[in-house]
PDB file of C-alpha atoms in Angstrom:
ATOM      1  CA  ARG A  29       0.000   0.000   0.000  1.00  0.00           C
ATOM      2  CA  ASP A  30       2.826   2.398   0.821  1.00  0.00           C
ATOM      3  CA  MET A  31       4.284   1.782  -2.623  1.00  0.00           C
ATOM      4  CA  LEU A  32       1.169   3.341  -4.196  1.00  0.00           C
ATOM      5  CA  PHE A  33       1.806   6.601  -2.368  1.00  0.00           C
ATOM      6  CA  THR A  34       5.569   6.671  -2.809  1.00  0.00           C
ATOM      7  CA  GLU A  35       6.986   4.914  -5.855  1.00  0.00           C
ATOM      8  CA  PHE A  36       3.868   5.099  -8.014  1.00  0.00           C
ATOM      9  CA  VAL A  37       3.322   8.782  -7.169  1.00  0.00           C
ATOM     10  CA  ASN A  38       6.945   9.458  -8.160  1.00  0.00           C
ATOM     11  CA  ILE A  39       6.309   7.771 -11.508  1.00  0.00           C
ATOM     12  CA  LEU A  40       3.160   9.844 -12.033  1.00  0.00           C
ATOM     13  CA  GLN A  41       4.931  13.078 -11.097  1.00  0.00           C
ATOM     14  CA  SER A  42       7.613  12.422 -13.685  1.00  0.00           C
ATOM     15  CA  ASP A  43       5.015  11.989 -16.440  1.00  0.00           C
ATOM     16  CA  SER A  44       4.036  15.281 -18.098  1.00  0.00           C
ATOM     17  CA  ARG A  45       0.638  13.831 -19.076  1.00  0.00           C
ATOM     18  CA  VAL A  46      -0.349  13.561 -15.391  1.00  0.00           C
ATOM     19  CA  THR A  47      -1.581  16.578 -13.437  1.00  0.00           C
ATOM     20  CA  ASP A  48      -3.475  17.406 -10.240  1.00  0.00           C
ATOM     21  CA  ILE A  49      -2.163  14.535  -8.116  1.00  0.00           C
ATOM     22  CA  LEU A  50      -3.981  14.279  -4.789  1.00  0.00           C
ATOM     23  CA  GLN A  51      -3.091  11.637  -2.204  1.00  0.00           C
ATOM     24  CA  LEU A  52      -5.725  10.648   0.336  1.00  0.00           C
ATOM     25  CA  ARG A  53      -3.591   8.233   2.374  1.00  0.00           C
ATOM     26  CA  HIS A  54      -5.544   8.312   5.609  1.00  0.00           C
ATOM     27  CA  ALA A  55      -9.056   8.101   4.219  1.00  0.00           C
ATOM     28  CA  PHE A  56     -11.246   5.123   5.141  1.00  0.00           C
ATOM     29  CA  VAL A  57     -10.455   3.864   1.642  1.00  0.00           C
ATOM     30  CA  PRO A  58      -7.031   5.290   0.696  1.00  0.00           C
ATOM     31  CA  LEU A  59      -7.295   6.956  -2.679  1.00  0.00           C
ATOM     32  CA  LEU A  60      -5.003   8.459  -5.273  1.00  0.00           C
ATOM     33  CA  LYS A  61      -6.691  11.039  -7.505  1.00  0.00           C
ATOM     34  CA  PHE A  62      -5.073  12.478 -10.598  1.00  0.00           C
ATOM     35  CA  THR A  63      -5.765  13.691 -14.099  1.00  0.00           C
ATOM     36  CA  PHE A  64      -4.245  11.805 -17.027  1.00  0.00           C
ATOM     37  CA  GLU A  65      -4.448  13.645 -20.342  1.00  0.00           C
ATOM     38  CA  GLY A  66      -7.575  15.466 -19.188  1.00  0.00           C
ATOM     39  CA  ILE A  67      -9.288  12.376 -17.755  1.00  0.00           C
ATOM     40  CA  ASP A  68      -9.960  12.346 -14.003  1.00  0.00           C
ATOM     41  CA  ILE A  69      -8.929   9.091 -12.354  1.00  0.00           C
ATOM     42  CA  ASP A  70      -9.678   7.838  -8.844  1.00  0.00           C
ATOM     43  CA  LEU A  71      -7.350   4.942  -8.052  1.00  0.00           C
ATOM     44  CA  VAL A  72      -7.801   2.666  -5.050  1.00  0.00           C
ATOM     45  CA  TYR A  73      -5.424  -0.083  -4.032  1.00  0.00           C
ATOM     46  CA  ALA A  74      -6.404  -3.706  -3.550  1.00  0.00           C
ATOM     47  CA  GLN A  75      -4.013  -6.473  -2.595  1.00  0.00           C
ATOM     48  CA  TRP A  76      -4.872 -10.080  -3.343  1.00  0.00           C
ATOM     49  CA  ASN A  77      -4.030 -12.995  -1.096  1.00  0.00           C
ATOM     50  CA  MET A  78      -1.843 -14.599  -3.747  1.00  0.00           C
ATOM     51  CA  ASP A  79       1.498 -13.688  -5.266  1.00  0.00           C
ATOM     52  CA  ILE A  80       0.910 -14.607  -8.906  1.00  0.00           C
ATOM     53  CA  ILE A  81      -2.176 -15.144 -11.015  1.00  0.00           C
ATOM     54  CA  ASP A  82      -1.181 -17.205 -14.037  1.00  0.00           C
ATOM     55  CA  ILE A  83      -3.531 -15.890 -16.728  1.00  0.00           C
ATOM     56  CA  LYS A  84      -2.052 -18.315 -19.276  1.00  0.00           C
ATOM     57  CA  ASP A  85      -3.711 -21.174 -17.402  1.00  0.00           C
ATOM     58  CA  ILE A  86      -7.297 -21.118 -18.759  1.00  0.00           C
ATOM     59  CA  GLU A  87      -8.716 -23.146 -15.856  1.00  0.00           C
ATOM     60  CA  THR A  88      -7.193 -20.805 -13.288  1.00  0.00           C
ATOM     61  CA  LYS A  89      -8.210 -17.731 -15.249  1.00  0.00           C
ATOM     62  CA  GLU A  90     -11.840 -18.804 -15.500  1.00  0.00           C
ATOM     63  CA  SER A  91     -12.068 -20.049 -11.906  1.00  0.00           C
ATOM     64  CA  ILE A  92     -10.828 -16.813 -10.330  1.00  0.00           C
ATOM     65  CA  ASN A  93     -13.643 -14.612  -9.145  1.00  0.00           C
ATOM     66  CA  ILE A  94     -12.152 -11.308  -8.035  1.00  0.00           C
ATOM     67  CA  PHE A  95     -15.359 -10.562  -6.163  1.00  0.00           C
ATOM     68  CA  SER A  96     -14.911 -13.579  -3.906  1.00  0.00           C
ATOM     69  CA  ASN A  97     -13.529 -12.958  -0.425  1.00  0.00           C
ATOM     70  CA  ASN A  98     -11.149 -15.893  -0.988  1.00  0.00           C
ATOM     71  CA  PHE A  99      -8.580 -13.581  -2.545  1.00  0.00           C
ATOM     72  CA  VAL A 100      -9.020 -10.553  -0.294  1.00  0.00           C
ATOM     73  CA  LYS A 101      -5.892 -10.012   1.789  1.00  0.00           C
ATOM     74  CA  ASP A 102      -7.222  -7.590   4.409  1.00  0.00           C
ATOM     75  CA  ASP A 103     -10.072  -5.262   5.356  1.00  0.00           C
ATOM     76  CA  TYR A 104      -8.510  -2.362   3.440  1.00  0.00           C
ATOM     77  CA  THR A 105      -8.708  -4.367   0.236  1.00  0.00           C
ATOM     78  CA  LEU A 106     -12.302  -5.329   1.000  1.00  0.00           C
ATOM     79  CA  PHE A 107     -13.211  -1.654   1.503  1.00  0.00           C
ATOM     80  CA  SER A 108     -11.375  -0.706  -1.696  1.00  0.00           C
ATOM     81  CA  ILE A 109     -13.319  -3.100  -3.896  1.00  0.00           C
ATOM     82  CA  ASN A 110     -16.726  -2.638  -2.278  1.00  0.00           C
ATOM     83  CA  GLY A 111     -17.614   0.216  -4.654  1.00  0.00           C
ATOM     84  CA  VAL A 112     -16.745  -1.898  -7.679  1.00  0.00           C
ATOM     85  CA  ARG A 113     -18.658  -4.862  -6.249  1.00  0.00           C
ATOM     86  CA  SER A 114     -21.737  -2.735  -5.640  1.00  0.00           C
ATOM     87  CA  THR A 115     -21.632  -1.252  -9.118  1.00  0.00           C
ATOM     88  CA  GLN A 116     -21.286  -4.672 -10.754  1.00  0.00           C
ATOM     89  CA  THR A 117     -24.177  -6.063  -8.706  1.00  0.00           C
ATOM     90  CA  ILE A 118     -26.412  -3.136  -9.609  1.00  0.00           C
ATOM     91  CA  LYS A 119     -25.463  -3.429 -13.291  1.00  0.00           C
ATOM     92  CA  LYS A 120     -26.607  -7.051 -13.271  1.00  0.00           C
ATOM     93  CA  LEU A 121     -29.975  -5.965 -11.890  1.00  0.00           C
ATOM     94  CA  ILE A 122     -30.502  -3.044 -14.281  1.00  0.00           C
ATOM     95  CA  PRO A 123     -32.157  -3.999 -17.578  1.00  0.00           C
ATOM     96  CA  ASN A 124     -30.805  -1.026 -19.550  1.00  0.00           C
ATOM     97  CA  LYS A 125     -27.026  -0.831 -19.077  1.00  0.00           C
ATOM     98  CA  ASN A 126     -26.665   2.316 -21.197  1.00  0.00           C
ATOM     99  CA  VAL A 127     -29.113   4.326 -19.066  1.00  0.00           C
ATOM    100  CA  PHE A 128     -27.436   3.127 -15.870  1.00  0.00           C
ATOM    101  CA  GLU A 129     -23.953   4.158 -17.013  1.00  0.00           C
ATOM    102  CA  LYS A 130     -25.163   7.600 -18.109  1.00  0.00           C
ATOM    103  CA  THR A 131     -26.947   8.054 -14.781  1.00  0.00           C
ATOM    104  CA  LEU A 132     -23.748   7.195 -12.891  1.00  0.00           C
ATOM    105  CA  ARG A 133     -21.799   9.745 -14.915  1.00  0.00           C
ATOM    106  CA  ILE A 134     -24.407  12.434 -14.188  1.00  0.00           C
ATOM    107  CA  ILE A 135     -24.359  11.655 -10.466  1.00  0.00           C
ATOM    108  CA  LYS A 136     -20.557  11.735 -10.355  1.00  0.00           C
ATOM    109  CA  PHE A 137     -20.482  15.031 -12.244  1.00  0.00           C
ATOM    110  CA  TRP A 138     -23.110  16.493  -9.935  1.00  0.00           C
TER     111      TRP A 138
END
């Protein structure tokens, strides 16, 4: 987690395409906000409970469910992915994906 706010921030700072870097280290869900070529990005950190995921192995690739708690290393990771989990669950329940995505963009902009 510390690497996100040290080494990765240093990499971003050295890239002229990245602006407006904001580090929220001590938030309930630590967050790194920045703008990349005019696109606002909110980056959270999640750490899985495994060292390597071999994506060349089809069986492993298809059996890994990133939304399962089996791979969550700690509570911080769980908090970090809860927003993504909620969004994916809602998207499955919404019949019109296009309307849902536009609504989310409007809410975020608001």
